[in-house]
Short mmCIF file of C-alpha atoms in Angstrom, two decimals:
data_model
loop_
_atom_site.label_atom_id
_atom_site.label_comp_id
_atom_site.label_asym_id
_atom_site.label_seq_id
_atom_site.Cartn_x
_atom_site.Cartn_y
_atom_site.Cartn_z
CA UNK U 759 0.00 0.00 0.00
CA UNK U 760 1.18 3.51 -0.79
CA UNK U 761 -0.59 6.62 0.46
CA UNK U 762 0.01 10.34 0.68
CA UNK U 763 -1.77 12.83 2.96
CA UNK U 764 -5.31 11.63 3.65
CA UNK U 765 -4.45 8.60 1.48
CA UNK U 766 -1.76 7.79 4.05
CA UNK U 767 -4.35 7.78 6.81
CA UNK U 768 -6.56 5.56 4.64
CA UNK U 769 -3.64 3.17 3.99
CA UNK U 770 -2.99 2.97 7.73
CA UNK U 771 -6.61 2.02 8.32
CA UNK U 772 -6.56 -0.60 5.54
CA UNK U 773 -3.25 -2.10 6.69
CA UNK U 774 -4.55 -2.37 10.25
CA UNK U 775 -8.06 -3.55 9.42
CA UNK U 776 -6.92 -6.20 6.91
CA UNK U 777 -3.67 -7.27 8.56
CA UNK U 778 -4.85 -10.82 9.17
CA UNK U 779 -5.78 -11.46 5.53
CA UNK U 780 -2.18 -12.00 4.40
CA UNK U 781 -2.69 -9.48 1.60
CA UNK U 782 -0.80 -6.55 3.15
CA UNK U 783 2.86 -6.84 2.14
CA UNK U 784 4.33 -3.48 3.07
CA UNK U 785 3.19 0.10 3.56
CA UNK U 786 4.65 3.43 2.42
CA UNK U 787 3.17 6.50 4.09
CA UNK U 788 4.10 9.98 2.89
CA UNK U 789 2.89 12.84 5.11
CA UNK U 790 -0.02 10.72 6.38
CA UNK U 791 -2.90 13.01 7.30
CA UNK U 792 -3.61 11.87 10.84
CA UNK U 793 -4.29 15.44 11.98
CA UNK U 794 -4.34 18.91 10.49
CA UNK U 795 -1.76 21.47 11.54
CA UNK U 796 -4.36 24.26 11.65
CA UNK U 797 -6.37 23.43 14.77
CA UNK U 798 -8.97 26.06 13.87
CA UNK U 799 -10.60 23.55 11.52
CA UNK U 800 -11.59 21.40 14.49
CA UNK U 801 -14.02 24.11 15.69
CA UNK U 802 -16.09 24.23 12.50
CA UNK U 803 -19.68 22.96 12.40
CA UNK U 804 -19.34 20.20 9.82
CA UNK U 805 -22.88 18.91 10.24
CA UNK U 806 -24.70 22.13 9.40
CA UNK U 807 -22.40 23.87 6.93
CA UNK U 808 -24.28 22.98 3.74
CA UNK U 809 -22.23 23.77 0.65
CA UNK U 810 -20.04 26.37 2.34
CA UNK U 811 -16.63 26.59 0.69
CA UNK U 812 -13.34 27.36 2.40
CA UNK U 813 -10.68 29.07 0.24
CA UNK U 814 -7.34 27.30 -0.03
CA UNK U 815 -4.09 29.20 -0.35
CA UNK U 816 -1.65 27.84 -2.93
CA UNK U 817 1.59 28.36 -1.03
CA UNK U 818 3.90 25.75 -2.51
CA UNK U 819 5.69 26.37 -5.79
CA UNK U 820 5.20 23.66 -8.37
CA UNK U 821 7.99 23.25 -10.93
CA UNK U 822 6.93 24.91 -14.17
CA UNK U 823 7.35 21.73 -16.20
CA UNK U 824 4.87 19.92 -13.90
CA UNK U 825 2.25 22.65 -13.75
CA UNK U 826 -0.06 21.17 -16.39
CA UNK U 827 0.05 17.71 -14.75
CA UNK U 828 -1.08 18.82 -11.29
CA UNK U 829 -4.43 19.51 -9.76
CA UNK U 830 -4.82 22.63 -7.69
CA UNK U 831 -7.92 23.32 -5.67
CA UNK U 832 -9.13 26.87 -5.10
CA UNK U 833 -11.48 25.86 -2.28
CA UNK U 834 -12.71 22.88 -0.31
CA UNK U 835 -16.18 22.29 1.08
CA UNK U 836 -16.26 22.65 4.86
CA UNK U 837 -18.06 19.30 5.20
CA UNK U 838 -15.18 17.68 3.25
CA UNK U 839 -12.69 19.05 5.77
CA UNK U 840 -14.75 17.38 8.50
CA UNK U 841 -14.63 14.09 6.62
CA UNK U 842 -10.85 14.38 6.18
CA UNK U 843 -10.42 15.04 9.90
CA UNK U 844 -12.47 11.97 10.78
CA UNK U 845 -10.61 9.74 8.31
CA UNK U 846 -7.32 10.96 9.78
CA UNK U 847 -8.52 10.09 13.27
CA UNK U 848 -9.60 6.62 12.15
CA UNK U 849 -6.21 6.05 10.50
CA UNK U 850 -4.41 7.11 13.64
CA UNK U 851 -6.54 4.70 15.69
CA UNK U 852 -5.30 1.80 13.53
CA UNK U 853 -1.54 2.54 13.77
CA UNK U 854 -0.93 -0.07 16.48
CA UNK U 855 -2.77 -2.74 14.49
CA UNK U 856 -0.41 -2.49 11.49
CA UNK U 857 1.99 -5.44 11.51
CA UNK U 858 3.32 -5.06 7.96
CA UNK U 859 6.67 -3.30 7.39
CA UNK U 860 6.15 0.48 7.29
CA UNK U 861 8.18 3.21 5.59
CA UNK U 862 7.24 6.69 6.81
CA UNK U 863 8.19 10.01 5.22
CA UNK U 864 6.93 13.33 6.50
CA UNK U 865 7.88 17.01 6.64
CA UNK U 866 8.57 19.19 9.64
CA UNK U 867 7.33 22.31 7.80
CA UNK U 868 4.19 20.73 6.34
CA UNK U 869 1.52 23.47 6.40
CA UNK U 870 -1.33 20.91 6.17
CA UNK U 871 -0.48 17.81 8.23
CA UNK U 872 0.59 18.08 11.86
CA UNK U 873 4.09 16.51 12.02
CA UNK U 874 3.70 15.77 15.73
CA UNK U 875 1.05 13.19 14.89
CA UNK U 876 3.36 11.59 12.32
CA UNK U 877 6.12 11.36 14.93
CA UNK U 878 3.68 9.85 17.43
CA UNK U 879 2.57 7.27 14.86
CA UNK U 880 6.20 6.39 14.11
CA UNK U 881 6.71 5.46 17.75
CA UNK U 882 3.71 3.10 17.66
CA UNK U 883 4.30 1.15 14.44
CA UNK U 884 5.53 -2.29 15.51
CA UNK U 885 7.45 -2.92 12.27
CA UNK U 886 8.79 0.52 11.28
CA UNK U 887 11.51 -0.12 8.69
CA UNK U 888 12.34 3.48 7.91
CA UNK U 889 11.26 6.90 9.12
CA UNK U 890 12.62 10.08 7.58
CA UNK U 891 11.67 13.64 8.46
CA UNK U 892 12.32 16.26 5.78
CA UNK U 893 13.26 19.51 7.46
CA UNK U 894 12.70 21.86 4.52
CA UNK U 895 9.90 20.26 2.47
CA UNK U 896 6.24 21.11 2.66
CA UNK U 897 3.15 18.99 2.16
CA UNK U 898 3.93 17.80 -1.36
CA UNK U 899 7.21 15.93 -0.91
CA UNK U 900 7.52 15.20 -4.62
CA UNK U 901 7.37 18.90 -5.49
CA UNK U 902 9.97 20.09 -2.98
CA UNK U 903 13.69 20.59 -3.32
CA UNK U 904 14.28 17.22 -1.64
CA UNK U 905 12.28 15.29 -4.26
CA UNK U 906 15.35 13.36 -5.51
CA UNK U 907 15.81 11.90 -2.03
CA UNK U 908 12.07 11.18 -1.77
CA UNK U 909 12.21 9.30 -5.09
CA UNK U 910 15.27 7.35 -3.92
CA UNK U 911 13.43 6.28 -0.77
CA UNK U 912 10.33 5.31 -2.76
CA UNK U 913 12.57 3.20 -5.00
CA UNK U 914 14.11 1.53 -1.92
CA UNK U 915 10.61 0.76 -0.65
CA UNK U 916 9.57 -0.77 -3.98
CA UNK U 917 12.72 -2.93 -4.10
CA UNK U 918 12.48 -4.12 -0.49
CA UNK U 919 11.30 -7.59 0.44
#
C-alpha cells in the first residue's frame, strides 16, 4: 500500500483492518494526514455547513514543467474538511494494528499535516523499517527541493522484500 496525505491515513486504516488477511505486504506512508496542523478547523460545524466553501491558499511552488500535470484546488467544502479530519482520526486509531513493514516520510514544515502526529505514529508502528523527516519540504514531498531523495526512498521501498 502507498498513500500520501489523507491517502496515508486511509492506507494505515486498511493495513490495520486487513492485517490478518495475508494481503498486506508493506506500507509506504508519505505525510499521512492523521491530523491537520491548523487546529482552527476542528471548531467548524461540519454537520450544518451545507455547501459552504473554504478558500485554499496555494503556497507551494510547483515546478513549471509539472504545472499542467497537477491539480490545484481553489477551495474545499467545509463538510469535506470534517470528513478528512475523521478519516485521519480513524487512520491514527489503527496505527498499532499495522503489523506489515512500514516506511514513513513526513515534513517538519508541512503546512497541512501536523508533524507531531506523524512522529507519534512512528513510535507506535511495531514494524517501522524506515522513518525520515524532511526539514525543509512542505506537504507535497515530490514537489519540494528534496524530491530526488524522496524518489530514492520510494525506489528503496519498492525494491524491499
